[in-house]
């Protein structure tokens, strides 16, 4: 038979909410959402669900790096 790899445990990466990121950056949450949809921010992504809505993910680690790079 075909060897099957043992199931990997996926550990979710720590994330922060759009509203919190917007608060820290001093911008409107909708602006963050639009930039994530257009791939204009390096710390997260927007994923379109089957219902046509978007779900947003912001990596805590990448967000922290972004803040440091921009002295925020």
Short mmCIF file of C-alpha atoms in Angstrom, two decimals:
data_model
loop_
_atom_site.label_atom_id
_atom_site.label_comp_id
_atom_site.label_asym_id
_atom_site.label_seq_id
_atom_site.Cartn_x
_atom_site.Cartn_y
_atom_site.Cartn_z
CA UNK A 1 0.00 0.00 0.00
CA UNK A 2 0.88 3.67 -0.08
CA UNK A 3 2.67 4.90 3.04
CA UNK A 4 0.62 7.49 4.89
CA UNK A 5 2.44 10.18 6.85
CA UNK A 6 1.38 10.51 10.48
CA UNK A 7 -1.08 13.36 10.91
CA UNK A 8 0.78 16.57 11.72
CA UNK A 9 -0.46 18.67 14.57
CA UNK A 10 -1.11 22.16 13.30
CA UNK A 11 -0.39 24.73 15.96
CA UNK A 12 -2.24 27.93 15.17
CA UNK A 13 0.02 30.97 14.97
CA UNK A 14 -0.81 33.65 17.55
CA UNK A 15 -2.92 36.35 15.95
CA UNK A 16 -4.50 39.67 16.79
CA UNK A 17 -7.87 41.09 15.80
CA UNK A 18 -8.28 43.70 13.06
CA UNK A 19 -9.77 46.17 15.56
CA UNK A 20 -6.71 45.87 17.82
CA UNK A 21 -4.26 46.32 14.94
CA UNK A 22 -6.21 49.39 13.77
CA UNK A 23 -6.18 50.83 17.30
CA UNK A 24 -2.40 50.36 17.62
CA UNK A 25 -1.77 51.91 14.18
CA UNK A 26 -4.31 54.70 14.73
CA UNK A 27 -6.29 53.86 11.61
CA UNK A 28 -9.82 52.76 10.71
CA UNK A 29 -10.40 48.98 10.94
CA UNK A 30 -12.01 49.04 7.49
CA UNK A 31 -8.76 50.45 6.09
CA UNK A 32 -6.88 47.48 7.54
CA UNK A 33 -9.43 45.07 6.01
CA UNK A 34 -9.17 46.69 2.56
CA UNK A 35 -5.35 46.63 2.67
CA UNK A 36 -5.36 42.95 3.72
CA UNK A 37 -7.76 42.13 0.85
CA UNK A 38 -5.43 43.91 -1.60
CA UNK A 39 -2.30 42.28 -0.13
CA UNK A 40 -0.89 45.69 0.81
CA UNK A 41 0.09 44.81 4.39
CA UNK A 42 2.88 42.30 5.13
CA UNK A 43 1.50 41.02 8.45
CA UNK A 44 -1.74 39.32 7.53
CA UNK A 45 -4.19 38.12 4.94
CA UNK A 46 -7.83 38.16 3.97
CA UNK A 47 -9.43 34.90 2.86
CA UNK A 48 -12.72 34.83 1.00
CA UNK A 49 -15.02 32.18 2.42
CA UNK A 50 -17.47 30.05 0.43
CA UNK A 51 -20.27 32.42 1.51
CA UNK A 52 -18.48 35.30 -0.22
CA UNK A 53 -17.49 37.01 3.01
CA UNK A 54 -13.92 37.59 4.12
CA UNK A 55 -12.14 36.33 7.18
CA UNK A 56 -9.00 38.14 8.33
CA UNK A 57 -5.83 36.87 9.95
CA UNK A 58 -3.08 39.06 11.41
CA UNK A 59 0.07 37.35 12.64
CA UNK A 60 1.14 38.70 16.04
CA UNK A 61 4.80 38.05 15.17
CA UNK A 62 4.68 39.75 11.77
CA UNK A 63 2.67 42.66 13.20
CA UNK A 64 5.30 43.18 15.93
CA UNK A 65 8.06 43.10 13.28
CA UNK A 66 6.15 45.66 11.20
CA UNK A 67 5.84 47.98 14.23
CA UNK A 68 9.58 47.71 14.93
CA UNK A 69 10.57 48.29 11.28
CA UNK A 70 8.43 51.46 11.17
CA UNK A 71 9.37 52.65 14.67
CA UNK A 72 5.75 52.52 15.84
#
